[in-house]
PDB file of C-alpha atoms in Angstrom:
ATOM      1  CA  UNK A1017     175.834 -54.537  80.006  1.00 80.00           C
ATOM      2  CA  UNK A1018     174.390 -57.477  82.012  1.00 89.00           C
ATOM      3  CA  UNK A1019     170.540 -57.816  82.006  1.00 93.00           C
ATOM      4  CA  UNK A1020     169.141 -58.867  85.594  1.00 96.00           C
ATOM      5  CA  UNK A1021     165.680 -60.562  85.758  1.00 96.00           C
ATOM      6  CA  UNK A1022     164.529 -60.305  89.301  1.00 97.00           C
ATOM      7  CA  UNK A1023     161.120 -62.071  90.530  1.00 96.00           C
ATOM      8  CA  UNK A1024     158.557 -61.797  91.855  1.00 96.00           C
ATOM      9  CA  UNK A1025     158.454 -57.750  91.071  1.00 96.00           C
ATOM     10  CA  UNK A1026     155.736 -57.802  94.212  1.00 96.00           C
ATOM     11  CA  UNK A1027     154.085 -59.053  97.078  1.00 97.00           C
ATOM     12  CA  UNK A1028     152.029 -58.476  99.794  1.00 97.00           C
ATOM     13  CA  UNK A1029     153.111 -60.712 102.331  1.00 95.00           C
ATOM     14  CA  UNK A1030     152.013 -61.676 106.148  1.00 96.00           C
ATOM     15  CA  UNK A1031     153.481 -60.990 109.478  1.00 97.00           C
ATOM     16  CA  UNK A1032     155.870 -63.842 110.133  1.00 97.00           C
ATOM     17  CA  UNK A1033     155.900 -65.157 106.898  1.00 97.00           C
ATOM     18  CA  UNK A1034     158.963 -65.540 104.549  1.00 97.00           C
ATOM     19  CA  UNK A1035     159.433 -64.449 101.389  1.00 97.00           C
ATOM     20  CA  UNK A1036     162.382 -65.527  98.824  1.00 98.00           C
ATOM     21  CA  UNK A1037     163.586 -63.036  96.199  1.00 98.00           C
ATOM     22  CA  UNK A1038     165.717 -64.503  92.828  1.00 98.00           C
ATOM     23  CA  UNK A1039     167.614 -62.788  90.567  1.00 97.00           C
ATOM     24  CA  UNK A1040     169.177 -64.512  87.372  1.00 97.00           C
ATOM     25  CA  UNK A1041     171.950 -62.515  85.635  1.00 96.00           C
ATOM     26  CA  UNK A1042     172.498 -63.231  81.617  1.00 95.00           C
ATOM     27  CA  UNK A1043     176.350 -63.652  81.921  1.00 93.00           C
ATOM     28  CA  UNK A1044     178.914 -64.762  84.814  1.00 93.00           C
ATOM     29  CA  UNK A1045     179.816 -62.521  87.681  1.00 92.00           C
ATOM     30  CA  UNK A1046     181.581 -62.561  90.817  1.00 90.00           C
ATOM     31  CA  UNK A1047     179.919 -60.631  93.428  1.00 91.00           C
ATOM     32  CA  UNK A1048     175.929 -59.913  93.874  1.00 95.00           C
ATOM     33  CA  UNK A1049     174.856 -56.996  95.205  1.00 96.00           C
ATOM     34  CA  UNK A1050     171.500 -56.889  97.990  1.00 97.00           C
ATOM     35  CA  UNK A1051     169.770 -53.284  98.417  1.00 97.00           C
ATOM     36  CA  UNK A1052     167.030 -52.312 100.548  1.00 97.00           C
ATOM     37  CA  UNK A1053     164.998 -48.976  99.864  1.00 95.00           C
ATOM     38  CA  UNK A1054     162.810 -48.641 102.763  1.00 95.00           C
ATOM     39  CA  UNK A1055     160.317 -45.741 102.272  1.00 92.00           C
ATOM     40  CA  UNK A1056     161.647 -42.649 101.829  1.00 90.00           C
ATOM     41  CA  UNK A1057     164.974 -43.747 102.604  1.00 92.00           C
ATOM     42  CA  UNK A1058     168.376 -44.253 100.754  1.00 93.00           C
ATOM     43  CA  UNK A1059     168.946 -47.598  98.687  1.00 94.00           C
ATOM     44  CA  UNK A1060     171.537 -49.301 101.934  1.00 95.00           C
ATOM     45  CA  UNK A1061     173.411 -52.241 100.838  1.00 95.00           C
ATOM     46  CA  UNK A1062     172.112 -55.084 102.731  1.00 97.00           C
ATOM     47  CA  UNK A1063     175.402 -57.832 101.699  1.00 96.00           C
ATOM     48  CA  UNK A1064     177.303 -58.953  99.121  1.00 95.00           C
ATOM     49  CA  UNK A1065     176.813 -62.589  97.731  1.00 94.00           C
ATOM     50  CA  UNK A1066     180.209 -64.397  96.184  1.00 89.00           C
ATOM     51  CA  UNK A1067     179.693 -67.223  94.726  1.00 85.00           C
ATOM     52  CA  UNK A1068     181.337 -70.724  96.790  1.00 82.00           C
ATOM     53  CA  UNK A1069     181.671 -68.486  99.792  1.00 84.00           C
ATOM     54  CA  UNK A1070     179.366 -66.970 102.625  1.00 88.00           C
ATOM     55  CA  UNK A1071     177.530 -63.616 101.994  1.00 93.00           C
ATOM     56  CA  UNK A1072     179.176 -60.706 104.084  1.00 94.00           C
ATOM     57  CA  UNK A1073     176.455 -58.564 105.088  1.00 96.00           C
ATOM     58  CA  UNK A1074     176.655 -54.883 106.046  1.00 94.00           C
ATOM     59  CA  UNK A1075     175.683 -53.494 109.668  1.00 93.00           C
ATOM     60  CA  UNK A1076     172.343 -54.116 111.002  1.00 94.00           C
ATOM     61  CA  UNK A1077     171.859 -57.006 108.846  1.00 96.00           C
ATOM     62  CA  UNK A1078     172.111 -60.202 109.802  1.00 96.00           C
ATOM     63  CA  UNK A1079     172.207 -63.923 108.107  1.00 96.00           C
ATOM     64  CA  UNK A1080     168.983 -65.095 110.089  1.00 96.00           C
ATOM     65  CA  UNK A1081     167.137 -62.477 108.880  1.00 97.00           C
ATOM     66  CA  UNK A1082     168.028 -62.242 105.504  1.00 97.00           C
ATOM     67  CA  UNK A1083     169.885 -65.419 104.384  1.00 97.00           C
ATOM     68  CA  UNK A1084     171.009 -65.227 100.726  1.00 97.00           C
ATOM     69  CA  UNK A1085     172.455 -67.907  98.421  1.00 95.00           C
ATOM     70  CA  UNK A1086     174.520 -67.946  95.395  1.00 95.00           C
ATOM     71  CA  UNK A1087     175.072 -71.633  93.818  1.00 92.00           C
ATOM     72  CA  UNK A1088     176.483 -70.337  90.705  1.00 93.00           C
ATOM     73  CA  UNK A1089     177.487 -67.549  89.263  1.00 93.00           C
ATOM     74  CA  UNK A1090     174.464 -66.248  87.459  1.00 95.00           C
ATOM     75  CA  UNK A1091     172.160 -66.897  90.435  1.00 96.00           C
ATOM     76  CA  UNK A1092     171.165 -65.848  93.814  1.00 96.00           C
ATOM     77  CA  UNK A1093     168.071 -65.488  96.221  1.00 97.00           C
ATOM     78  CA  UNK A1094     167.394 -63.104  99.284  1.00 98.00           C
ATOM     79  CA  UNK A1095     165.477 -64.729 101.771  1.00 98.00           C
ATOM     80  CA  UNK A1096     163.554 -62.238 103.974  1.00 98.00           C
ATOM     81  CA  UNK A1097     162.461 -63.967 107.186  1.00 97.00           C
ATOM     82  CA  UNK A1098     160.281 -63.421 109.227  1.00 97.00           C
ATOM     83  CA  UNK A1099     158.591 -60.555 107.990  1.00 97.00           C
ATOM     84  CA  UNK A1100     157.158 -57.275 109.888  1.00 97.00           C
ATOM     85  CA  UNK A1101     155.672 -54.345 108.561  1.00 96.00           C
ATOM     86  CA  UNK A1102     159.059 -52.626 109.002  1.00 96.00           C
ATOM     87  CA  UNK A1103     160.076 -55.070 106.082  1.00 97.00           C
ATOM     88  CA  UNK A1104     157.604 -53.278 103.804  1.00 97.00           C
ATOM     89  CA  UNK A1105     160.649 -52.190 101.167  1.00 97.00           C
ATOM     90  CA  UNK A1106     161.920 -52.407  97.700  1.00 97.00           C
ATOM     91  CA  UNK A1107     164.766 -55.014  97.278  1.00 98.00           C
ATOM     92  CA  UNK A1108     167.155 -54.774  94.425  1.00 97.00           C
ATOM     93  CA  UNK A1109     169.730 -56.949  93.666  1.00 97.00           C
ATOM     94  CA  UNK A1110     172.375 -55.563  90.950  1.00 96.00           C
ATOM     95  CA  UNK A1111     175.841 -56.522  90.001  1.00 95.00           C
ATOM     96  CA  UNK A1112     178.995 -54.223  89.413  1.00 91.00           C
ATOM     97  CA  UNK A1113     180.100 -53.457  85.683  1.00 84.00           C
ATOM     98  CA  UNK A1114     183.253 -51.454  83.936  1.00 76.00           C
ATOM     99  CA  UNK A1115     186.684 -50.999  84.329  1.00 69.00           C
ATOM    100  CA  UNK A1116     187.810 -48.553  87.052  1.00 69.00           C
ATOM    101  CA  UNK A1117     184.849 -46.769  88.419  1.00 72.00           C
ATOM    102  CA  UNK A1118     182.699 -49.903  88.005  1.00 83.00           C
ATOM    103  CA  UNK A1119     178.895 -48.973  87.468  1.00 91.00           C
ATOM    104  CA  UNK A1120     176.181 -50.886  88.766  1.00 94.00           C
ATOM    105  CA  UNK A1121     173.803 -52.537  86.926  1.00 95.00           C
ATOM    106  CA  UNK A1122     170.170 -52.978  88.942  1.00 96.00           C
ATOM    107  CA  UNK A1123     167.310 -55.482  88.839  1.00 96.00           C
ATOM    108  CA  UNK A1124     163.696 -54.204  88.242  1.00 95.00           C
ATOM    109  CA  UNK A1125     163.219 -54.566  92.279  1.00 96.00           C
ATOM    110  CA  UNK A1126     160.768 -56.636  94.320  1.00 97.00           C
ATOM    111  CA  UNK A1127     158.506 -54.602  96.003  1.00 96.00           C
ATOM    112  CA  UNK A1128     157.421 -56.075  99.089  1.00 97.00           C
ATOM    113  CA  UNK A1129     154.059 -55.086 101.122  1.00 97.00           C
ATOM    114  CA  UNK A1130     154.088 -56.827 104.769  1.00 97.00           C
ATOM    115  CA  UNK A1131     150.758 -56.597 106.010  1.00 95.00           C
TER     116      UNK A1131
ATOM    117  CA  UNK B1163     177.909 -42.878 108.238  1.00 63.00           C
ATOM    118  CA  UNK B1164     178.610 -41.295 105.143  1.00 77.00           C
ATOM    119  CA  UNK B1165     175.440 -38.906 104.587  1.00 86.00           C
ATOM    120  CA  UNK B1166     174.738 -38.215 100.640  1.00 93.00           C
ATOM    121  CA  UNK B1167     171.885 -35.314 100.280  1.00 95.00           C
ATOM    122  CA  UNK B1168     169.526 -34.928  97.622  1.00 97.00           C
ATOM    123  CA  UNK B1169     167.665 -31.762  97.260  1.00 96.00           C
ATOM    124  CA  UNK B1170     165.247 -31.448  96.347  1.00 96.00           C
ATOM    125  CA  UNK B1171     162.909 -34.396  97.452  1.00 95.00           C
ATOM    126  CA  UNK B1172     160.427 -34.078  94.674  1.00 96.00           C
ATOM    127  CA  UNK B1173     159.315 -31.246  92.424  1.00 95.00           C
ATOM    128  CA  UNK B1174     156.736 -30.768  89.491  1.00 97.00           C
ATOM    129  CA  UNK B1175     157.825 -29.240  86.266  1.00 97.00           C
ATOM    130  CA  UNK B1176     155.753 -28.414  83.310  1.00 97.00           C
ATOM    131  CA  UNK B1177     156.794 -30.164  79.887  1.00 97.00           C
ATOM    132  CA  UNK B1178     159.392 -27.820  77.957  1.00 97.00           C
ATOM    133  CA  UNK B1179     161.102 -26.491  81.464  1.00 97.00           C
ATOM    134  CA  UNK B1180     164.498 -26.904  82.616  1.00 96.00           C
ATOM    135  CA  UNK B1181     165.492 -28.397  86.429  1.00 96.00           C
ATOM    136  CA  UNK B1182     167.856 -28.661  88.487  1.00 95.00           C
ATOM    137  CA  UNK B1183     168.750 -31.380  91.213  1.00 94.00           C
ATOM    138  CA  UNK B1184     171.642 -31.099  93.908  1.00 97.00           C
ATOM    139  CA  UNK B1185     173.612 -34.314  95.523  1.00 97.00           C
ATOM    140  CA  UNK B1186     175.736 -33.633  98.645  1.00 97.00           C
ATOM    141  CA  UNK B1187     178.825 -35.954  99.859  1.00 95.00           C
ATOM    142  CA  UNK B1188     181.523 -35.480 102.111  1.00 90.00           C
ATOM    143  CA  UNK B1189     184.747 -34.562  99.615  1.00 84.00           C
ATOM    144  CA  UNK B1190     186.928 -36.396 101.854  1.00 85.00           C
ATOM    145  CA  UNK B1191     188.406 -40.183 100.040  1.00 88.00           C
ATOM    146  CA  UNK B1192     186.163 -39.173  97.265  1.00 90.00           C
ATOM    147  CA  UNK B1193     186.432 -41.815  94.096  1.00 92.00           C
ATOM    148  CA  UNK B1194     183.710 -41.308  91.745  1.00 93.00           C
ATOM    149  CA  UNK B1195     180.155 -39.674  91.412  1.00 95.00           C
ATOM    150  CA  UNK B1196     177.041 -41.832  90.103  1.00 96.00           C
ATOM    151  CA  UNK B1197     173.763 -40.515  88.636  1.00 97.00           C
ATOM    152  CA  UNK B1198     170.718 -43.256  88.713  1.00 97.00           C
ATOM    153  CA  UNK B1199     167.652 -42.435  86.729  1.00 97.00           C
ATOM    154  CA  UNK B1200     164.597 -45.059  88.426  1.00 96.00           C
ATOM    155  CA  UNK B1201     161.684 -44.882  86.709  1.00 95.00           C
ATOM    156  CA  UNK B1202     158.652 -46.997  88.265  1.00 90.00           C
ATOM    157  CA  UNK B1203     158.589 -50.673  88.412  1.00 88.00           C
ATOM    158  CA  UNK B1204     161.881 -50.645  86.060  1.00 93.00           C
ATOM    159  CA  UNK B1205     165.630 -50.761  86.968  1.00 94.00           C
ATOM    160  CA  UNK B1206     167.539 -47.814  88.024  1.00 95.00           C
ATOM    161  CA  UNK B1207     169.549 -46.759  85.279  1.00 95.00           C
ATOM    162  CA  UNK B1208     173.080 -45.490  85.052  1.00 95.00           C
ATOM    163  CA  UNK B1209     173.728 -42.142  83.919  1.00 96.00           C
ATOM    164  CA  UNK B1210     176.491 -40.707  83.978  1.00 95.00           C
ATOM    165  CA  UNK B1211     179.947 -41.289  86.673  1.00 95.00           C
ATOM    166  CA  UNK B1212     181.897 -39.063  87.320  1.00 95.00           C
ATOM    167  CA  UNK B1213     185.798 -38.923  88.723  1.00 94.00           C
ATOM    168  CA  UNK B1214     187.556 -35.503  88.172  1.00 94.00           C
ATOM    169  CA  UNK B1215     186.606 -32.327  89.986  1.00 94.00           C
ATOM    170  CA  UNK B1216     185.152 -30.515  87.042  1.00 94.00           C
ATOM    171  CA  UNK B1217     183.772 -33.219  85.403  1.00 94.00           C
ATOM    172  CA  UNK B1218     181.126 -32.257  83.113  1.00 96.00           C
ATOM    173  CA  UNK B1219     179.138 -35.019  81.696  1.00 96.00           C
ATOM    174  CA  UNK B1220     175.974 -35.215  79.286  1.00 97.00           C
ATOM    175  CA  UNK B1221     173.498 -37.503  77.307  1.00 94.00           C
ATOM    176  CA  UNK B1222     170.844 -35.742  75.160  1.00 96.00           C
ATOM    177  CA  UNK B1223     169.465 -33.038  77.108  1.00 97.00           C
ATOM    178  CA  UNK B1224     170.822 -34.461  80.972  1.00 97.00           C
ATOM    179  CA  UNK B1225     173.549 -33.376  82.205  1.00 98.00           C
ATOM    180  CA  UNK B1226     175.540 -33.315  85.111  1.00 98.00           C
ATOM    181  CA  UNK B1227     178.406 -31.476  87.269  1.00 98.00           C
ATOM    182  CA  UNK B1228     180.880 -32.301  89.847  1.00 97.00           C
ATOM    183  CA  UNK B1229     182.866 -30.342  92.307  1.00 96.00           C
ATOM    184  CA  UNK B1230     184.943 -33.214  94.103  1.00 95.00           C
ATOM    185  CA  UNK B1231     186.414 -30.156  96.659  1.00 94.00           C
ATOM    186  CA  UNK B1232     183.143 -28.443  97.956  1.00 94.00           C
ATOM    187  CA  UNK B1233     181.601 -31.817  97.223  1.00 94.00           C
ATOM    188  CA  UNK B1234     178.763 -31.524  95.267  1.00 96.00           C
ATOM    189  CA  UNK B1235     176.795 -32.307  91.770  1.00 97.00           C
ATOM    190  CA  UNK B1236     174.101 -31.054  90.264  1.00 98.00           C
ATOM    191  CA  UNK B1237     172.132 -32.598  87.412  1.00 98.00           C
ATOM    192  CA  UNK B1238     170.377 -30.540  84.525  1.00 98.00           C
ATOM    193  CA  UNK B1239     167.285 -31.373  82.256  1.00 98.00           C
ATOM    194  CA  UNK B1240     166.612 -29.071  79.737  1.00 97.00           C
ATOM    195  CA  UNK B1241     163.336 -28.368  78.684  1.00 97.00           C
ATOM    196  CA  UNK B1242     161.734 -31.144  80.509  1.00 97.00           C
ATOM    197  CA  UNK B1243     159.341 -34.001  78.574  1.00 97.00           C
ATOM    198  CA  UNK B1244     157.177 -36.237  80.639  1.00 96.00           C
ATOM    199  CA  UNK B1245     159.211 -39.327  79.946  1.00 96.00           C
ATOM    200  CA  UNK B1246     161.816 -37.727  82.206  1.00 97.00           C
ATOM    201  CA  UNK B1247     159.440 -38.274  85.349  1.00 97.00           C
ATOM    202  CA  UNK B1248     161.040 -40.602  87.729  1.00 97.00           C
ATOM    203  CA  UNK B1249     163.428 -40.724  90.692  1.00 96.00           C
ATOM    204  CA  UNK B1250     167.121 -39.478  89.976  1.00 97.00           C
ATOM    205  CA  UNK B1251     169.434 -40.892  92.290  1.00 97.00           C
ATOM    206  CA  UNK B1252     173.195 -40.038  93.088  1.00 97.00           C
ATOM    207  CA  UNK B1253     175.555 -42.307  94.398  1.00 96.00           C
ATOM    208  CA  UNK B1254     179.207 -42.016  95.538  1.00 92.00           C
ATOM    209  CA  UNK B1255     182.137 -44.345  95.925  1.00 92.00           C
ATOM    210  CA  UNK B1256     185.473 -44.057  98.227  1.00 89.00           C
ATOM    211  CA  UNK B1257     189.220 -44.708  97.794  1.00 85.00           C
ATOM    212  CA  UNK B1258     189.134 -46.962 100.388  1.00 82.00           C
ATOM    213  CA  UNK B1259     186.410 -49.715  99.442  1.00 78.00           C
ATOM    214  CA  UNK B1260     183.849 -50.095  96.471  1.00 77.00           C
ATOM    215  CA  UNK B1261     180.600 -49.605  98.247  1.00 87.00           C
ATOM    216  CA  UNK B1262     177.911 -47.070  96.739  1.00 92.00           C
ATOM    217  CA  UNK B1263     176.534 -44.627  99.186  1.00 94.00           C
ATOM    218  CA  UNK B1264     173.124 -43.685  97.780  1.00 95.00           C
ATOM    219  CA  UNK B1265     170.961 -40.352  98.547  1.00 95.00           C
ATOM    220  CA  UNK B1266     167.334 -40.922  99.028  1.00 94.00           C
ATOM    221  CA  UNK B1267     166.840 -39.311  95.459  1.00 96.00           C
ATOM    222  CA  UNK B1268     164.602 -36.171  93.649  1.00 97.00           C
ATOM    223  CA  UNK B1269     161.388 -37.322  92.107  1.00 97.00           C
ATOM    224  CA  UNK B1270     160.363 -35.315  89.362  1.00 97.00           C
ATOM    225  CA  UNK B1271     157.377 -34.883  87.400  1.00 97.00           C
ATOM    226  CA  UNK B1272     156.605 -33.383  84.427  1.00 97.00           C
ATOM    227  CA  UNK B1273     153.473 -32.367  83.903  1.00 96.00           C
ATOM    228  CA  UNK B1274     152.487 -32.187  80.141  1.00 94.00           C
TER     229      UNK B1274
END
């Protein structure tokens, strides 16, 4: 299966700053996956990065806020702007694998304190 | 919103006991059943999946059931050993799309 290095693994950040997340995937793949575990909450999909194309995010997120690229197609970053405490979360970033039920395969996370 | 639950939220074991975790998801469009093992500061770690009502799936001493029509799954650890302490999460997937609806996991810890 694919190996995901994702960086930095954390941070403690300030209010208003921004903070970029990468992740760089050991083999080509179409679609990048975003997740957000806030504390004791669910891993929610934040958006989906495709390479050559826009990033479709999910509800309640928005482009300004979390603006994502994809250049190639082993590489993408997660921007999160603007930071408040409320950002405080771990982000993942993961790509799907298999034939049929497809399986996803996760980075280590970025675990982000906002202060 | 599709709502998975994961009960229970955390427990302690001692080393050499067996578990038990439930994930609830609507049966309704149901596609296919995930099991995450996240330990800290590493990548959550697939499992097992799941597609059949029935479905009885295991690695080593995990394993894992699935009734797709009451809709629920329950994962097993048999005599627990503290490298088995970390969050278990379940995940499920629709007919109608490819997104993974995650519960908010069991921790467990086993205490040697």
């Amino acid at each position: 299966s694919a190996v995901i290095s994702q960086k930095p693994s954390r941070d403690i950040c300030q209010r208003g700053t921004s903070l970029t997340i990468q992740c760089q995937v050991d083999s080509q793949v179409t679609m990048m996956f975003w997740y957000r575990q806030q504390p004791g909450q669910s891993l929610t999909l934040i958006a989906t990065a495709n390479q050559g194309s826009e990033a479709t995010y999910e509800s309640g997120f928005v482009i300004d806020k979390f603006p994502i690229s994809r250049p190639n197609l082993t590489f993408s970053t997660l921007t999160v702007s603007n930071m408040s405490p409320e950002d405080s979360s771990i982000y993942l970033c993961s790509v799907e694998q298999g034939a049929g039920a497809n399986v996803l395969t996760f980075g280590a996370g970025s675990r982000l304190t906002v202060l | 919103i599709l709502n998975v639950e994961q009960s229970p939220q955390s427990l302690h074991v001692q080393e050499g006991d067996s578990t038990n975790f439930t994930c609830s998801f609507p049966s309704s469009n149901f596609y296919a059943l995930h099991w995450y093992r996240w330990e800290t500061a590493k990548s959550p770690e697939a499992l097992f999946v799941m597609t059949l009502n029935g479905d009885e799936k295991k690695k080593g001493r995990i394993s894992a059931t699935l009734n797709t029509k009451e809709g629920y799954s329950y994962l097993y650890i048999k005599g627990s050993q503290p490298e088995d302490s970390a969050t278990y999460l379940c995940a499920f997937t629709l007919n109608t799309g490819n997104q993974f609806y995650f519960g908010t996991g069991t921790s467990l810890t086993v205490i040697p």
